[in-house]
Protein backbone atom coordinates (compact mmCIF):
# COMPACT_ATOMS: atom_id res chain seq x y z
CA MET A 1 -70.59 18.53 14.12
CA ALA A 2 -67.97 18.87 11.40
CA THR A 3 -65.11 21.27 12.00
CA VAL A 4 -62.52 22.99 9.82
CA PRO A 5 -58.89 23.67 10.78
CA ASP A 6 -58.68 27.45 10.29
CA SER A 7 -60.28 30.03 12.58
CA LEU A 8 -62.13 33.11 11.37
CA ASN A 9 -59.70 35.45 13.12
CA SER A 10 -56.66 33.78 11.55
CA ASP A 11 -58.25 33.84 8.11
CA TYR A 12 -59.19 37.51 8.38
CA GLN A 13 -55.65 38.42 9.43
CA GLN A 14 -54.35 36.65 6.31
CA VAL A 15 -56.73 38.76 4.23
CA ILE A 16 -55.45 41.98 5.81
CA GLU A 17 -51.82 40.88 5.40
CA ALA A 18 -52.37 40.10 1.71
CA THR A 19 -54.01 43.47 1.16
CA TRP A 20 -51.27 45.32 3.06
CA GLN A 21 -48.58 43.65 0.95
CA TYR A 22 -50.52 44.74 -2.13
CA CYS A 23 -50.48 48.32 -0.77
CA LEU A 24 -46.72 48.25 -0.28
CA ASN A 25 -46.14 46.82 -3.76
CA PHE A 26 -48.09 49.66 -5.41
CA LEU A 27 -46.99 52.49 -3.12
CA ASN A 28 -45.89 55.55 -5.12
CA ALA A 29 -42.66 56.60 -3.41
CA ASN A 30 -42.89 60.18 -4.73
CA THR A 31 -46.49 61.05 -3.85
CA ARG A 32 -46.84 58.40 -1.11
CA GLU A 33 -50.23 57.49 -2.56
CA ILE A 34 -51.75 54.03 -2.66
CA TYR A 35 -54.60 53.12 -5.00
CA LEU A 36 -56.79 50.10 -4.33
CA PRO A 37 -59.48 48.44 -6.48
CA GLY A 38 -62.91 49.98 -6.01
CA ASN A 39 -64.40 46.66 -4.89
CA ILE A 40 -61.94 46.35 -2.03
CA GLN A 41 -64.48 47.62 0.52
CA ALA A 42 -66.96 44.92 -0.47
CA ALA A 43 -64.21 42.38 0.22
CA ILE A 44 -62.80 43.62 3.55
CA GLY A 45 -65.49 46.01 4.82
CA GLU A 46 -65.17 49.37 6.57
CA GLU A 47 -63.17 47.80 9.40
CA GLY A 48 -60.63 46.47 6.90
CA ILE A 49 -60.25 49.92 5.31
CA ARG A 50 -59.70 51.48 8.75
CA THR A 51 -57.07 48.84 9.53
CA LEU A 52 -55.18 49.68 6.32
CA VAL A 53 -55.37 53.40 7.09
CA ASP A 54 -54.02 52.81 10.60
CA ARG A 55 -51.19 50.63 9.29
CA TYR A 56 -50.23 53.18 6.68
CA ARG A 57 -50.35 55.97 9.30
CA GLN A 58 -47.88 54.03 11.43
CA TYR A 59 -45.77 53.23 8.37
CA ILE A 60 -45.23 56.89 7.35
CA GLY A 61 -45.63 58.48 10.79
CA GLN A 62 -48.34 61.00 9.91
CA PRO A 63 -52.13 61.19 9.50
CA VAL A 64 -53.61 59.34 6.52
CA GLU A 65 -56.93 59.76 4.73
CA ALA A 66 -58.78 57.29 2.51
CA TYR A 67 -61.65 57.95 0.13
CA PHE A 68 -63.26 56.55 -2.98
CA ILE A 69 -62.66 58.33 -6.31
CA GLY A 70 -65.64 57.75 -8.57
CA GLN A 71 -63.91 58.95 -11.74
CA ILE A 72 -61.42 56.10 -11.74
CA GLY A 73 -63.32 53.65 -9.54
CA GLN A 74 -60.54 53.26 -6.98
CA TYR A 75 -59.79 53.92 -3.33
CA ARG A 76 -56.97 56.36 -2.55
CA LEU A 77 -54.85 56.24 0.60
CA ALA A 78 -52.54 59.21 1.06
CA PRO A 79 -51.07 61.50 3.75
CA SER A 80 -53.68 64.00 4.94
CA SER A 81 -53.23 67.42 3.36
CA SER A 82 -54.82 68.95 6.46
CA ASN A 83 -56.16 67.44 9.63
CA ASN A 84 -59.35 69.48 9.28
CA SER A 85 -59.90 69.25 5.52
CA PRO A 86 -62.66 66.86 4.40
CA PRO A 87 -62.02 64.28 1.64
CA PRO A 88 -62.49 65.69 -1.87
CA PRO A 89 -65.78 64.81 -3.61
CA SER A 90 -65.73 61.71 -5.81
CA GLY A 91 -66.58 63.72 -8.93
CA GLN A 92 -63.84 66.35 -8.77
CA ASN A 93 -61.98 67.02 -12.03
CA ASN A 94 -58.45 67.30 -10.64
CA THR A 95 -58.32 63.75 -9.30
CA PRO A 96 -54.76 62.42 -9.59
CA ILE A 97 -54.33 59.38 -11.80
CA PRO A 98 -52.60 56.44 -10.12
CA PRO A 99 -49.26 55.25 -11.48
CA ASP A 100 -49.33 52.35 -13.89
CA PRO A 101 -48.61 49.02 -12.19
CA PRO A 102 -45.41 47.23 -13.18
CA GLU A 103 -45.56 45.01 -16.23
CA PRO A 104 -46.18 41.35 -15.34
CA PRO A 105 -43.47 38.86 -16.30
CA ALA A 106 -43.77 37.37 -19.76
CA ARG A 107 -45.63 34.08 -19.87
CA ILE A 108 -45.52 31.33 -22.45
CA ALA A 109 -48.90 31.02 -24.09
CA GLU A 110 -50.63 27.78 -23.23
CA PRO A 111 -52.85 25.95 -25.72
CA SER A 112 -56.54 26.50 -25.18
CA ASN A 113 -59.62 24.60 -26.29
CA ARG A 114 -61.70 27.77 -26.14
CA PRO A 115 -63.14 28.80 -29.53
CA ARG A 116 -61.41 31.74 -31.14
CA GLY A 117 -62.93 35.13 -30.42
CA LYS A 118 -64.51 33.97 -27.16
CA LYS A 119 -63.19 35.72 -24.06
CA ALA A 120 -62.19 33.75 -21.00
CA THR A 121 -64.81 33.96 -18.27
CA ILE A 122 -63.62 34.97 -14.81
CA PRO A 123 -65.47 32.84 -12.25
CA ARG A 124 -67.18 34.51 -9.33
CA PRO A 125 -65.59 34.11 -5.88
CA ARG A 126 -67.23 31.21 -4.10
CA ASN A 127 -69.47 31.88 -1.11
CA CYS A 128 -69.16 30.12 2.24
CA PHE A 129 -71.62 27.32 1.45
CA ILE A 130 -70.06 26.53 -1.94
CA LEU A 131 -66.65 26.22 -0.29
CA TYR A 132 -68.14 24.05 2.45
CA ARG A 133 -69.96 21.87 -0.05
CA GLU A 134 -66.87 21.32 -2.22
CA TYR A 135 -64.81 20.38 0.84
CA TRP A 136 -67.28 17.85 2.21
CA ASN A 137 -68.36 16.55 -1.20
CA ALA A 138 -64.78 15.34 -1.81
CA PHE A 139 -64.72 13.75 1.67
CA PHE A 140 -68.08 11.97 1.35
CA LYS A 141 -67.26 10.83 -2.17
CA THR A 142 -64.48 8.74 -0.66
CA GLU A 143 -66.38 7.66 2.46
CA PHE A 144 -69.61 6.77 0.62
CA PRO A 145 -68.62 5.87 -2.95
CA ASP A 146 -72.02 4.34 -3.74
CA GLU A 147 -73.94 7.53 -3.00
CA THR A 148 -75.19 9.63 -5.90
CA ASN A 149 -74.36 13.32 -6.22
CA ILE A 150 -77.93 14.19 -5.19
CA GLN A 151 -77.65 12.06 -2.04
CA ARG A 152 -74.35 13.69 -1.11
CA SER A 153 -75.82 17.15 -1.72
CA LYS A 154 -78.72 16.39 0.64
CA ARG A 155 -76.33 15.04 3.28
CA ILE A 156 -74.12 18.13 3.06
CA ALA A 157 -77.07 20.55 3.13
CA ALA A 158 -78.47 18.88 6.26
CA GLN A 159 -75.04 18.97 7.91
CA TRP A 160 -74.61 22.66 7.01
CA HIS A 161 -77.92 23.62 8.60
CA ALA A 162 -76.96 21.74 11.76
CA GLU A 163 -73.55 23.42 12.14
CA PRO A 164 -73.04 25.79 15.11
CA ALA A 165 -72.45 29.49 14.48
CA ASN A 166 -68.70 29.29 15.07
CA VAL A 167 -68.26 26.74 12.26
CA ILE A 168 -70.37 28.84 9.88
CA ASP A 169 -68.20 31.83 10.80
CA GLU A 170 -65.07 29.87 9.98
CA TRP A 171 -66.35 29.16 6.48
CA LYS A 172 -67.39 32.79 6.12
CA GLY A 173 -63.78 33.64 6.90
CA ARG A 174 -62.60 31.35 4.12
CA ALA A 175 -65.05 32.95 1.70
CA LEU A 176 -63.86 36.41 2.75
CA HIS A 177 -60.27 35.39 2.08
CA GLU A 178 -61.19 34.20 -1.42
CA LYS A 179 -63.20 37.35 -2.06
CA ILE A 180 -60.30 39.67 -1.27
CA GLN A 181 -57.88 37.60 -3.34
CA HIS A 182 -60.37 37.73 -6.22
CA ALA A 183 -60.76 41.51 -5.87
CA LEU A 184 -57.01 42.05 -5.96
CA ALA A 185 -56.47 39.69 -8.89
CA HIS A 186 -59.36 41.08 -10.95
CA PRO A 187 -59.85 44.77 -10.01
CA ASP A 188 -62.09 45.44 -13.04
CA TYR A 189 -64.31 42.40 -12.49
CA LYS A 190 -68.06 42.92 -12.63
CA TYR A 191 -70.54 40.10 -12.26
CA ALA A 192 -72.55 39.64 -15.44
CA PRO A 193 -75.25 36.96 -15.14
CA ARG A 194 -75.87 34.80 -18.18
CA LYS A 195 -78.73 35.76 -20.48
CA PRO A 196 -81.72 33.38 -20.68
CA SER A 197 -80.71 32.45 -24.25
CA GLU A 198 -77.23 31.43 -23.03
CA LYS A 199 -78.74 29.32 -20.25
CA GLN A 200 -80.99 27.50 -22.75
CA ARG A 201 -78.02 26.89 -25.03
CA ARG A 202 -76.04 25.42 -22.12
CA GLN A 203 -78.92 23.18 -21.04
CA SER A 204 -79.42 21.92 -24.59
CA ARG A 205 -75.83 20.62 -24.63
CA LYS A 206 -76.48 18.37 -21.62
């Protein structure tokens, strides 16, 4: 069966490293608080959160607590106020506001073909099969140039269903890596499916 070069474990470690570097970049030196996007748990899971807590505990040399603050939609990592005190409820009114992130470097505006007034659409992070399909579609396009896109899609789908679990896991690792990078780059992102009218408009252009 087809194989990919990266292992799931290696890919997941890259995800954790990227998130940990993000934590250090936005660490408030005065309060020693770290705020993470609210969708971070969906990207790295409970185990990933525990790993970050353990790393931060070792980094500052004292117990650390992490909890989600509903008011601002973010996760907070900070030194424990008391070893026996439970995390504050997500709706409390005295929730500290995280420090503003540093201003990004100025960029030269690039010309765009997008109509004025229309916002740029942030694409969803790709799932494991989409990543797999794109990878092998490019390969088969070169190997079988006479095949149609439909024929390649059928070939790739059949190959995907025949892959062993370890290969599927490797592609899940790639998808996880993209998901965490997407969550860090777009902390306010929310998936908004197209309305039926927009779908019809798009189909009519084809």
